């Protein structure tokens, strides 16, 4: 009955509804975050304003590549998304896009994005984007997500590639600066995701996804969030000597990092006091983590324009 109802609903959908459904498959809000860690690195690599044409092609190619990975994820995780309150309104659980069409859409985005990056920037950047796409689909979605509480630690590597892609698009090579920024995103991802998982712990449990807050007590998770937060802030400061930045970048990284650590400590204190779920206020750290990453990478872009 659900499938019949979904098919009938799809048949009644307007062209605008269909377009919105396909756009939703790409998870635009996640793409915004990925692009936030791509463009600023191009400024750093160029030592100022990057070539406009290269920047445009790289951003468009990166957008389509991330959209492809997210569309694959929506297809493969449709059963999980249908169970969870946070995701049950995505296009696949609501049968807004036929599965066959979703596969074609995801594959087409992967092909177009690879060609766009290869011809518009260089084939190293294109290869890195394709590798990130494959890692997200095969390593995180198909292998790690449903099997281990460390899923987001290692699966999150896919989201660390944008700094490498942005840098190589300008320089054609990999250097220490983008590797450090790769590690910043790597260490940042667990506290960011685990804070969100606190909020939706019951959803993940119902979907049988072993996110860390599902399988570990709140104090244990909070300690790990603090540890990864310390590693994140420490790694951001390594860019200062590695990339020979001016004072703007380290100042922003230090101040924002102090707030990030304060939020992680506060979360740990609430967990040790026996607070649960809403009382933990884990979403405070989640929302700040988004702001934190955006500000740090904004400083990455501004610093070479000033110094």
PDB file of C-alpha atoms in Angstrom:
ATOM      1  CA  UNK A   1       0.000   0.000   0.000  1.00  0.00           C
ATOM      2  CA  UNK A   2       2.835   2.393   0.896  1.00  0.00           C
ATOM      3  CA  UNK A   3       4.528   1.779  -2.454  1.00  0.00           C
ATOM      4  CA  UNK A   4       1.239   2.287  -4.333  1.00  0.00           C
ATOM      5  CA  UNK A   5       0.535   5.493  -2.433  1.00  0.00           C
ATOM      6  CA  UNK A   6       4.079   6.688  -3.107  1.00  0.00           C
ATOM      7  CA  UNK A   7       3.747   5.952  -6.820  1.00  0.00           C
ATOM      8  CA  UNK A   8       0.416   7.776  -6.973  1.00  0.00           C
ATOM      9  CA  UNK A   9       1.932  10.750  -5.162  1.00  0.00           C
ATOM     10  CA  UNK A  10       4.900  10.780  -7.577  1.00  0.00           C
ATOM     11  CA  UNK A  11       2.496  10.737 -10.533  1.00  0.00           C
ATOM     12  CA  UNK A  12       0.713  13.815  -9.195  1.00  0.00           C
ATOM     13  CA  UNK A  13       3.942  15.711  -8.514  1.00  0.00           C
ATOM     14  CA  UNK A  14       4.535  18.908 -10.477  1.00  0.00           C
ATOM     15  CA  UNK A  15       7.762  19.621 -12.337  1.00  0.00           C
ATOM     16  CA  UNK A  16       8.799  21.922  -9.494  1.00  0.00           C
ATOM     17  CA  UNK A  17       8.194  19.154  -6.958  1.00  0.00           C
ATOM     18  CA  UNK A  18      10.333  16.745  -8.971  1.00  0.00           C
ATOM     19  CA  UNK A  19      13.167  19.253  -9.249  1.00  0.00           C
ATOM     20  CA  UNK A  20      13.041  19.880  -5.502  1.00  0.00           C
ATOM     21  CA  UNK A  21      13.139  16.135  -4.845  1.00  0.00           C
ATOM     22  CA  UNK A  22      16.247  15.650  -6.991  1.00  0.00           C
ATOM     23  CA  UNK A  23      17.927  18.640  -5.357  1.00  0.00           C
ATOM     24  CA  UNK A  24      17.064  17.207  -1.937  1.00  0.00           C
ATOM     25  CA  UNK A  25      18.831  13.963  -2.887  1.00  0.00           C
ATOM     26  CA  UNK A  26      22.100  15.916  -2.993  1.00  0.00           C
ATOM     27  CA  UNK A  27      21.680  17.153   0.628  1.00  0.00           C
ATOM     28  CA  UNK A  28      22.405  20.840  -0.109  1.00  0.00           C
ATOM     29  CA  UNK A  29      23.130  21.772   3.522  1.00  0.00           C
ATOM     30  CA  UNK A  30      25.978  19.258   3.679  1.00  0.00           C
ATOM     31  CA  UNK A  31      27.327  20.505   0.344  1.00  0.00           C
ATOM     32  CA  UNK A  32      27.477  24.053   1.725  1.00  0.00           C
ATOM     33  CA  UNK A  33      29.807  22.853   4.466  1.00  0.00           C
ATOM     34  CA  UNK A  34      32.035  20.992   2.006  1.00  0.00           C
ATOM     35  CA  UNK A  35      32.354  24.027  -0.261  1.00  0.00           C
ATOM     36  CA  UNK A  36      33.227  26.124   2.802  1.00  0.00           C
ATOM     37  CA  UNK A  37      36.392  24.048   3.117  1.00  0.00           C
ATOM     38  CA  UNK A  38      37.237  24.208  -0.608  1.00  0.00           C
ATOM     39  CA  UNK A  39      37.192  27.834  -1.762  1.00  0.00           C
ATOM     40  CA  UNK A  40      39.210  29.370   1.127  1.00  0.00           C
ATOM     41  CA  UNK A  41      42.039  26.906   0.501  1.00  0.00           C
ATOM     42  CA  UNK A  42      42.199  28.131  -3.087  1.00  0.00           C
ATOM     43  CA  UNK A  43      42.918  31.643  -1.762  1.00  0.00           C
ATOM     44  CA  UNK A  44      45.689  30.230   0.430  1.00  0.00           C
ATOM     45  CA  UNK A  45      47.181  28.224  -2.442  1.00  0.00           C
ATOM     46  CA  UNK A  46      47.105  31.249  -4.756  1.00  0.00           C
ATOM     47  CA  UNK A  47      48.498  33.606  -2.125  1.00  0.00           C
ATOM     48  CA  UNK A  48      45.525  35.893  -2.781  1.00  0.00           C
ATOM     49  CA  UNK A  49      42.679  35.836  -5.267  1.00  0.00           C
ATOM     50  CA  UNK A  50      42.607  32.546  -7.210  1.00  0.00           C
ATOM     51  CA  UNK A  51      41.973  32.563 -10.980  1.00  0.00           C
ATOM     52  CA  UNK A  52      38.243  33.109 -11.398  1.00  0.00           C
ATOM     53  CA  UNK A  53      37.703  30.457 -14.074  1.00  0.00           C
ATOM     54  CA  UNK A  54      39.533  27.781 -12.100  1.00  0.00           C
ATOM     55  CA  UNK A  55      37.669  28.686  -8.929  1.00  0.00           C
ATOM     56  CA  UNK A  56      34.268  28.537 -10.639  1.00  0.00           C
ATOM     57  CA  UNK A  57      34.898  25.172 -12.301  1.00  0.00           C
ATOM     58  CA  UNK A  58      36.332  23.732  -9.112  1.00  0.00           C
ATOM     59  CA  UNK A  59      33.392  24.855  -7.011  1.00  0.00           C
ATOM     60  CA  UNK A  60      30.842  23.618  -9.541  1.00  0.00           C
ATOM     61  CA  UNK A  61      32.656  20.323  -9.938  1.00  0.00           C
ATOM     62  CA  UNK A  62      32.946  19.937  -6.171  1.00  0.00           C
ATOM     63  CA  UNK A  63      29.246  20.732  -5.749  1.00  0.00           C
ATOM     64  CA  UNK A  64      28.207  18.051  -8.241  1.00  0.00           C
ATOM     65  CA  UNK A  65      30.666  15.500  -6.851  1.00  0.00           C
ATOM     66  CA  UNK A  66      29.382  15.955  -3.301  1.00  0.00           C
ATOM     67  CA  UNK A  67      25.822  15.860  -4.619  1.00  0.00           C
ATOM     68  CA  UNK A  68      26.547  12.560  -6.329  1.00  0.00           C
ATOM     69  CA  UNK A  69      27.950  10.992  -3.137  1.00  0.00           C
ATOM     70  CA  UNK A  70      24.956  12.211  -1.145  1.00  0.00           C
ATOM     71  CA  UNK A  71      22.513  10.868  -3.722  1.00  0.00           C
ATOM     72  CA  UNK A  72      24.180   7.443  -3.591  1.00  0.00           C
ATOM     73  CA  UNK A  73      23.913   7.617   0.205  1.00  0.00           C
ATOM     74  CA  UNK A  74      20.197   8.447   0.028  1.00  0.00           C
ATOM     75  CA  UNK A  75      19.575   5.401  -2.164  1.00  0.00           C
ATOM     76  CA  UNK A  76      21.584   2.980  -0.044  1.00  0.00           C
ATOM     77  CA  UNK A  77      20.299   4.305   3.293  1.00  0.00           C
ATOM     78  CA  UNK A  78      16.628   4.593   2.304  1.00  0.00           C
ATOM     79  CA  UNK A  79      15.639   1.932   4.850  1.00  0.00           C
ATOM     80  CA  UNK A  80      17.451   3.795   7.654  1.00  0.00           C
ATOM     81  CA  UNK A  81      16.081   7.172   6.580  1.00  0.00           C
ATOM     82  CA  UNK A  82      12.541   5.784   6.674  1.00  0.00           C
ATOM     83  CA  UNK A  83      12.926   4.882  10.362  1.00  0.00           C
ATOM     84  CA  UNK A  84      14.568   8.068  11.616  1.00  0.00           C
ATOM     85  CA  UNK A  85      12.511  11.184  12.349  1.00  0.00           C
ATOM     86  CA  UNK A  86      15.316  13.455  11.145  1.00  0.00           C
ATOM     87  CA  UNK A  87      15.496  11.830   7.709  1.00  0.00           C
ATOM     88  CA  UNK A  88      12.112  10.280   6.980  1.00  0.00           C
ATOM     89  CA  UNK A  89      11.070  13.254   4.838  1.00  0.00           C
ATOM     90  CA  UNK A  90      13.936  12.748   2.394  1.00  0.00           C
ATOM     91  CA  UNK A  91      12.919  11.898  -1.197  1.00  0.00           C
ATOM     92  CA  UNK A  92      13.597   8.141  -1.108  1.00  0.00           C
ATOM     93  CA  UNK A  93      11.506   7.291   2.002  1.00  0.00           C
ATOM     94  CA  UNK A  94       8.692   9.429   0.573  1.00  0.00           C
ATOM     95  CA  UNK A  95       8.977   7.690  -2.858  1.00  0.00           C
ATOM     96  CA  UNK A  96       9.356  11.028  -4.595  1.00  0.00           C
ATOM     97  CA  UNK A  97      12.115   9.721  -6.901  1.00  0.00           C
ATOM     98  CA  UNK A  98      12.062   6.222  -8.454  1.00  0.00           C
ATOM     99  CA  UNK A  99      15.093   4.197  -7.357  1.00  0.00           C
ATOM    100  CA  UNK A 100      16.256   3.600 -10.948  1.00  0.00           C
ATOM    101  CA  UNK A 101      16.106   7.318 -11.688  1.00  0.00           C
ATOM    102  CA  UNK A 102      18.025   8.112  -8.500  1.00  0.00           C
ATOM    103  CA  UNK A 103      20.832   5.741  -9.539  1.00  0.00           C
ATOM    104  CA  UNK A 104      21.051   7.349 -12.977  1.00  0.00           C
ATOM    105  CA  UNK A 105      21.052  10.810 -11.397  1.00  0.00           C
ATOM    106  CA  UNK A 106      23.855   9.935  -8.946  1.00  0.00           C
ATOM    107  CA  UNK A 107      26.011   8.322 -11.634  1.00  0.00           C
ATOM    108  CA  UNK A 108      25.455  11.227 -14.038  1.00  0.00           C
ATOM    109  CA  UNK A 109      26.523  13.724 -11.379  1.00  0.00           C
ATOM    110  CA  UNK A 110      29.691  11.690 -10.729  1.00  0.00           C
ATOM    111  CA  UNK A 111      30.608  11.607 -14.426  1.00  0.00           C
ATOM    112  CA  UNK A 112      29.855  15.286 -15.061  1.00  0.00           C
ATOM    113  CA  UNK A 113      31.686  16.433 -11.925  1.00  0.00           C
ATOM    114  CA  UNK A 114      34.784  14.402 -12.805  1.00  0.00           C
ATOM    115  CA  UNK A 115      34.895  15.874 -16.320  1.00  0.00           C
ATOM    116  CA  UNK A 116      34.212  19.360 -14.993  1.00  0.00           C
ATOM    117  CA  UNK A 117      37.077  19.198 -12.480  1.00  0.00           C
ATOM    118  CA  UNK A 118      39.440  17.449 -14.880  1.00  0.00           C
ATOM    119  CA  UNK A 119      38.913  19.896 -17.746  1.00  0.00           C
ATOM    120  CA  UNK A 120      38.273  23.014 -15.653  1.00  0.00           C
ATOM    121  CA  UNK A 121      41.029  22.510 -13.055  1.00  0.00           C
ATOM    122  CA  UNK A 122      43.197  19.401 -13.447  1.00  0.00           C
ATOM    123  CA  UNK A 123      42.905  15.629 -13.321  1.00  0.00           C
ATOM    124  CA  UNK A 124      44.536  15.360  -9.894  1.00  0.00           C
ATOM    125  CA  UNK A 125      41.662  17.364  -8.402  1.00  0.00           C
ATOM    126  CA  UNK A 126      39.176  15.297 -10.388  1.00  0.00           C
ATOM    127  CA  UNK A 127      40.731  12.066  -9.133  1.00  0.00           C
ATOM    128  CA  UNK A 128      40.642  13.261  -5.522  1.00  0.00           C
ATOM    129  CA  UNK A 129      36.948  14.181  -5.823  1.00  0.00           C
ATOM    130  CA  UNK A 130      36.147  10.799  -7.357  1.00  0.00           C
ATOM    131  CA  UNK A 131      38.096   9.071  -4.570  1.00  0.00           C
ATOM    132  CA  UNK A 132      36.131  11.009  -1.936  1.00  0.00           C
ATOM    133  CA  UNK A 133      32.874   9.993  -3.623  1.00  0.00           C
ATOM    134  CA  UNK A 134      33.886   6.310  -3.725  1.00  0.00           C
ATOM    135  CA  UNK A 135      35.122   6.389  -0.110  1.00  0.00           C
ATOM    136  CA  UNK A 136      31.840   7.854   1.121  1.00  0.00           C
ATOM    137  CA  UNK A 137      29.759   5.285  -0.747  1.00  0.00           C
ATOM    138  CA  UNK A 138      31.786   2.083  -0.398  1.00  0.00           C
ATOM    139  CA  UNK A 139      33.716   2.574   2.848  1.00  0.00           C
ATOM    140  CA  UNK A 140      31.362   4.667   4.983  1.00  0.00           C
ATOM    141  CA  UNK A 141      27.855   3.893   3.694  1.00  0.00           C
ATOM    142  CA  UNK A 142      28.212   0.250   2.682  1.00  0.00           C
ATOM    143  CA  UNK A 143      30.850  -0.946   5.154  1.00  0.00           C
ATOM    144  CA  UNK A 144      31.286   1.130   8.315  1.00  0.00           C
ATOM    145  CA  UNK A 145      28.014   2.894   9.073  1.00  0.00           C
ATOM    146  CA  UNK A 146      26.005  -0.143  10.160  1.00  0.00           C
ATOM    147  CA  UNK A 147      28.888  -2.140  11.631  1.00  0.00           C
ATOM    148  CA  UNK A 148      30.942  -0.050  14.055  1.00  0.00           C
ATOM    149  CA  UNK A 149      30.677   2.862  16.463  1.00  0.00           C
ATOM    150  CA  UNK A 150      33.842   4.198  14.825  1.00  0.00           C
ATOM    151  CA  UNK A 151      31.893   4.644  11.595  1.00  0.00           C
ATOM    152  CA  UNK A 152      32.098   8.421  11.516  1.00  0.00           C
ATOM    153  CA  UNK A 153      35.756   8.557  12.604  1.00  0.00           C
ATOM    154  CA  UNK A 154      37.040   6.691   9.557  1.00  0.00           C
ATOM    155  CA  UNK A 155      34.064   7.198   7.269  1.00  0.00           C
ATOM    156  CA  UNK A 156      34.390  10.935   7.830  1.00  0.00           C
ATOM    157  CA  UNK A 157      37.593  10.884   5.781  1.00  0.00           C
ATOM    158  CA  UNK A 158      35.424  11.402   2.694  1.00  0.00           C
ATOM    159  CA  UNK A 159      34.511  14.864   3.948  1.00  0.00           C
ATOM    160  CA  UNK A 160      38.170  15.787   4.442  1.00  0.00           C
ATOM    161  CA  UNK A 161      39.040  15.850   0.738  1.00  0.00           C
ATOM    162  CA  UNK A 162      37.783  19.379  -0.177  1.00  0.00           C
ATOM    163  CA  UNK A 163      40.920  21.159   1.150  1.00  0.00           C
ATOM    164  CA  UNK A 164      43.066  18.855  -0.988  1.00  0.00           C
ATOM    165  CA  UNK A 165      40.836  19.440  -4.016  1.00  0.00           C
ATOM    166  CA  UNK A 166      40.906  23.217  -3.586  1.00  0.00           C
ATOM    167  CA  UNK A 167      44.684  23.293  -3.175  1.00  0.00           C
ATOM    168  CA  UNK A 168      45.501  20.957  -6.071  1.00  0.00           C
ATOM    169  CA  UNK A 169      43.124  22.843  -8.369  1.00  0.00           C
ATOM    170  CA  UNK A 170      45.456  25.850  -8.035  1.00  0.00           C
ATOM    171  CA  UNK A 171      48.885  24.249  -7.600  1.00  0.00           C
ATOM    172  CA  UNK A 172      48.550  20.850  -9.269  1.00  0.00           C
ATOM    173  CA  UNK A 173      50.269  19.187  -6.307  1.00  0.00           C
ATOM    174  CA  UNK A 174      49.708  18.157  -2.681  1.00  0.00           C
ATOM    175  CA  UNK A 175      51.598  20.054   0.058  1.00  0.00           C
ATOM    176  CA  UNK A 176      51.675  20.155   3.856  1.00  0.00           C
ATOM    177  CA  UNK A 177      49.162  23.005   4.150  1.00  0.00           C
ATOM    178  CA  UNK A 178      46.215  21.104   2.624  1.00  0.00           C
ATOM    179  CA  UNK A 179      47.213  17.944   4.494  1.00  0.00           C
ATOM    180  CA  UNK A 180      46.983  19.878   7.767  1.00  0.00           C
ATOM    181  CA  UNK A 181      43.568  21.237   6.782  1.00  0.00           C
ATOM    182  CA  UNK A 182      42.543  17.700   5.793  1.00  0.00           C
ATOM    183  CA  UNK A 183      43.427  16.649   9.355  1.00  0.00           C
ATOM    184  CA  UNK A 184      41.533  19.610  10.824  1.00  0.00           C
ATOM    185  CA  UNK A 185      38.326  18.354   9.194  1.00  0.00           C
ATOM    186  CA  UNK A 186      39.196  14.756  10.158  1.00  0.00           C
ATOM    187  CA  UNK A 187      39.499  15.578  13.876  1.00  0.00           C
ATOM    188  CA  UNK A 188      36.542  18.012  13.759  1.00  0.00           C
ATOM    189  CA  UNK A 189      34.088  15.485  12.287  1.00  0.00           C
ATOM    190  CA  UNK A 190      33.628  13.150  15.323  1.00  0.00           C
ATOM    191  CA  UNK A 191      32.707  15.822  17.902  1.00  0.00           C
ATOM    192  CA  UNK A 192      30.462  17.535  15.344  1.00  0.00           C
ATOM    193  CA  UNK A 193      28.642  14.306  14.462  1.00  0.00           C
ATOM    194  CA  UNK A 194      28.517  12.780  17.941  1.00  0.00           C
ATOM    195  CA  UNK A 195      26.966  15.978  19.309  1.00  0.00           C
ATOM    196  CA  UNK A 196      24.197  15.624  16.718  1.00  0.00           C
ATOM    197  CA  UNK A 197      23.890  11.900  17.486  1.00  0.00           C
ATOM    198  CA  UNK A 198      23.125  12.720  21.131  1.00  0.00           C
ATOM    199  CA  UNK A 199      20.020  14.544  19.908  1.00  0.00           C
ATOM    200  CA  UNK A 200      18.914  11.645  17.697  1.00  0.00           C
ATOM    201  CA  UNK A 201      20.221   8.764  19.796  1.00  0.00           C
ATOM    202  CA  UNK A 202      16.838   7.010  19.901  1.00  0.00           C
ATOM    203  CA  UNK A 203      16.480   7.319  16.132  1.00  0.00           C
ATOM    204  CA  UNK A 204      19.876   5.740  15.513  1.00  0.00           C
ATOM    205  CA  UNK A 205      19.059   2.969  17.979  1.00  0.00           C
ATOM    206  CA  UNK A 206      15.752   2.264  16.227  1.00  0.00           C
ATOM    207  CA  UNK A 207      17.545   2.141  12.868  1.00  0.00           C
ATOM    208  CA  UNK A 208      20.221  -0.170  14.345  1.00  0.00           C
ATOM    209  CA  UNK A 209      23.012   2.274  13.478  1.00  0.00           C
ATOM    210  CA  UNK A 210      25.717   1.984  16.197  1.00  0.00           C
ATOM    211  CA  UNK A 211      26.586   5.658  16.520  1.00  0.00           C
ATOM    212  CA  UNK A 212      28.762   6.182  19.595  1.00  0.00           C
ATOM    213  CA  UNK A 213      26.034   7.755  21.814  1.00  0.00           C
ATOM    214  CA  UNK A 214      23.911   4.640  21.161  1.00  0.00           C
ATOM    215  CA  UNK A 215      26.512   2.155  22.423  1.00  0.00           C
ATOM    216  CA  UNK A 216      28.378   4.229  25.052  1.00  0.00           C
ATOM    217  CA  UNK A 217      27.327   6.244  28.086  1.00  0.00           C
ATOM    218  CA  UNK A 218      27.163  10.030  27.841  1.00  0.00           C
ATOM    219  CA  UNK A 219      30.305  10.612  29.926  1.00  0.00           C
ATOM    220  CA  UNK A 220      32.396   8.332  27.717  1.00  0.00           C
ATOM    221  CA  UNK A 221      31.173  10.055  24.561  1.00  0.00           C
ATOM    222  CA  UNK A 222      31.740  13.514  26.062  1.00  0.00           C
ATOM    223  CA  UNK A 223      35.343  12.621  26.960  1.00  0.00           C
ATOM    224  CA  UNK A 224      35.956  11.542  23.371  1.00  0.00           C
ATOM    225  CA  UNK A 225      34.336  14.694  22.029  1.00  0.00           C
ATOM    226  CA  UNK A 226      36.692  16.740  24.205  1.00  0.00           C
ATOM    227  CA  UNK A 227      39.731  14.726  23.066  1.00  0.00           C
ATOM    228  CA  UNK A 228      38.918  15.199  19.375  1.00  0.00           C
ATOM    229  CA  UNK A 229      38.142  18.874  19.969  1.00  0.00           C
ATOM    230  CA  UNK A 230      41.610  19.360  21.489  1.00  0.00           C
ATOM    231  CA  UNK A 231      43.176  17.622  18.490  1.00  0.00           C
ATOM    232  CA  UNK A 232      41.140  19.808  16.124  1.00  0.00           C
ATOM    233  CA  UNK A 233      42.228  23.079  17.727  1.00  0.00           C
ATOM    234  CA  UNK A 234      45.865  21.980  18.018  1.00  0.00           C
ATOM    235  CA  UNK A 235      45.930  20.964  14.350  1.00  0.00           C
ATOM    236  CA  UNK A 236      44.492  24.301  13.195  1.00  0.00           C
ATOM    237  CA  UNK A 237      47.442  26.050  14.830  1.00  0.00           C
ATOM    238  CA  UNK A 238      49.927  23.902  12.881  1.00  0.00           C
ATOM    239  CA  UNK A 239      48.904  25.702   9.695  1.00  0.00           C
ATOM    240  CA  UNK A 240      50.425  28.945  10.962  1.00  0.00           C
ATOM    241  CA  UNK A 241      54.074  27.842  10.638  1.00  0.00           C
ATOM    242  CA  UNK A 242      53.411  25.395   7.792  1.00  0.00           C
ATOM    243  CA  UNK A 243      51.786  27.966   5.493  1.00  0.00           C
ATOM    244  CA  UNK A 244      53.632  31.039   6.898  1.00  0.00           C
ATOM    245  CA  UNK A 245      50.354  32.870   7.464  1.00  0.00           C
ATOM    246  CA  UNK A 246      50.047  36.321   8.993  1.00  0.00           C
ATOM    247  CA  UNK A 247      48.524  36.999  12.408  1.00  0.00           C
ATOM    248  CA  UNK A 248      44.849  36.948  11.352  1.00  0.00           C
ATOM    249  CA  UNK A 249      44.624  33.201  10.875  1.00  0.00           C
ATOM    250  CA  UNK A 250      46.234  32.093  14.177  1.00  0.00           C
ATOM    251  CA  UNK A 251      44.274  34.738  16.099  1.00  0.00           C
ATOM    252  CA  UNK A 252      40.946  33.512  14.706  1.00  0.00           C
ATOM    253  CA  UNK A 253      41.937  29.853  15.136  1.00  0.00           C
ATOM    254  CA  UNK A 254      42.975  30.437  18.768  1.00  0.00           C
ATOM    255  CA  UNK A 255      39.906  32.450  19.805  1.00  0.00           C
ATOM    256  CA  UNK A 256      37.393  30.220  18.035  1.00  0.00           C
ATOM    257  CA  UNK A 257      39.246  27.167  19.276  1.00  0.00           C
ATOM    258  CA  UNK A 258      38.973  28.381  22.869  1.00  0.00           C
ATOM    259  CA  UNK A 259      35.191  28.665  22.492  1.00  0.00           C
ATOM    260  CA  UNK A 260      35.049  25.209  20.888  1.00  0.00           C
ATOM    261  CA  UNK A 261      36.977  23.692  23.804  1.00  0.00           C
ATOM    262  CA  UNK A 262      34.829  25.547  26.337  1.00  0.00           C
ATOM    263  CA  UNK A 263      31.697  24.055  24.769  1.00  0.00           C
ATOM    264  CA  UNK A 264      33.249  20.564  24.843  1.00  0.00           C
ATOM    265  CA  UNK A 265      34.216  20.954  28.521  1.00  0.00           C
ATOM    266  CA  UNK A 266      30.728  22.232  29.379  1.00  0.00           C
ATOM    267  CA  UNK A 267      29.183  19.214  27.633  1.00  0.00           C
ATOM    268  CA  UNK A 268      31.425  16.883  29.643  1.00  0.00           C
ATOM    269  CA  UNK A 269      30.464  18.618  32.885  1.00  0.00           C
ATOM    270  CA  UNK A 270      26.762  18.232  32.105  1.00  0.00           C
ATOM    271  CA  UNK A 271      27.283  14.565  31.253  1.00  0.00           C
ATOM    272  CA  UNK A 272      29.186  13.945  34.503  1.00  0.00           C
ATOM    273  CA  UNK A 273      26.361  15.630  36.407  1.00  0.00           C
ATOM    274  CA  UNK A 274      24.010  12.970  35.079  1.00  0.00           C
ATOM    275  CA  UNK A 275      22.189  15.125  32.527  1.00  0.00           C
ATOM    276  CA  UNK A 276      20.502  13.224  29.723  1.00  0.00           C
ATOM    277  CA  UNK A 277      19.289  13.963  26.203  1.00  0.00           C
ATOM    278  CA  UNK A 278      17.856  17.522  26.012  1.00  0.00           C
ATOM    279  CA  UNK A 279      19.501  18.533  29.305  1.00  0.00           C
ATOM    280  CA  UNK A 280      22.929  17.735  27.836  1.00  0.00           C
ATOM    281  CA  UNK A 281      22.457  20.617  25.370  1.00  0.00           C
ATOM    282  CA  UNK A 282      24.720  18.802  22.910  1.00  0.00           C
ATOM    283  CA  UNK A 283      23.220  20.804  20.043  1.00  0.00           C
ATOM    284  CA  UNK A 284      24.992  23.887  21.391  1.00  0.00           C
ATOM    285  CA  UNK A 285      28.292  22.230  20.532  1.00  0.00           C
ATOM    286  CA  UNK A 286      26.928  20.961  17.214  1.00  0.00           C
ATOM    287  CA  UNK A 287      25.827  24.420  16.077  1.00  0.00           C
ATOM    288  CA  UNK A 288      29.034  26.057  17.275  1.00  0.00           C
ATOM    289  CA  UNK A 289      31.124  23.423  15.499  1.00  0.00           C
ATOM    290  CA  UNK A 290      29.572  24.549  12.197  1.00  0.00           C
ATOM    291  CA  UNK A 291      30.316  28.184  12.974  1.00  0.00           C
ATOM    292  CA  UNK A 292      33.805  27.300  14.187  1.00  0.00           C
ATOM    293  CA  UNK A 293      34.793  25.497  10.991  1.00  0.00           C
ATOM    294  CA  UNK A 294      33.367  28.277   8.813  1.00  0.00           C
ATOM    295  CA  UNK A 295      35.268  30.979  10.728  1.00  0.00           C
ATOM    296  CA  UNK A 296      38.567  29.088  10.687  1.00  0.00           C
ATOM    297  CA  UNK A 297      38.364  28.551   6.927  1.00  0.00           C
ATOM    298  CA  UNK A 298      37.219  32.134   6.388  1.00  0.00           C
ATOM    299  CA  UNK A 299      40.430  33.190   8.138  1.00  0.00           C
ATOM    300  CA  UNK A 300      42.324  30.872   5.774  1.00  0.00           C
ATOM    301  CA  UNK A 301      40.934  32.906   2.857  1.00  0.00           C
ATOM    302  CA  UNK A 302      41.304  36.372   4.359  1.00  0.00           C
ATOM    303  CA  UNK A 303      44.852  36.025   5.671  1.00  0.00           C
ATOM    304  CA  UNK A 304      46.614  35.839   2.259  1.00  0.00           C
ATOM    305  CA  UNK A 305      44.585  38.824   1.057  1.00  0.00           C
ATOM    306  CA  UNK A 306      46.008  40.951   3.867  1.00  0.00           C
ATOM    307  CA  UNK A 307      49.574  39.658   4.189  1.00  0.00           C
TER     308      UNK A 307
END
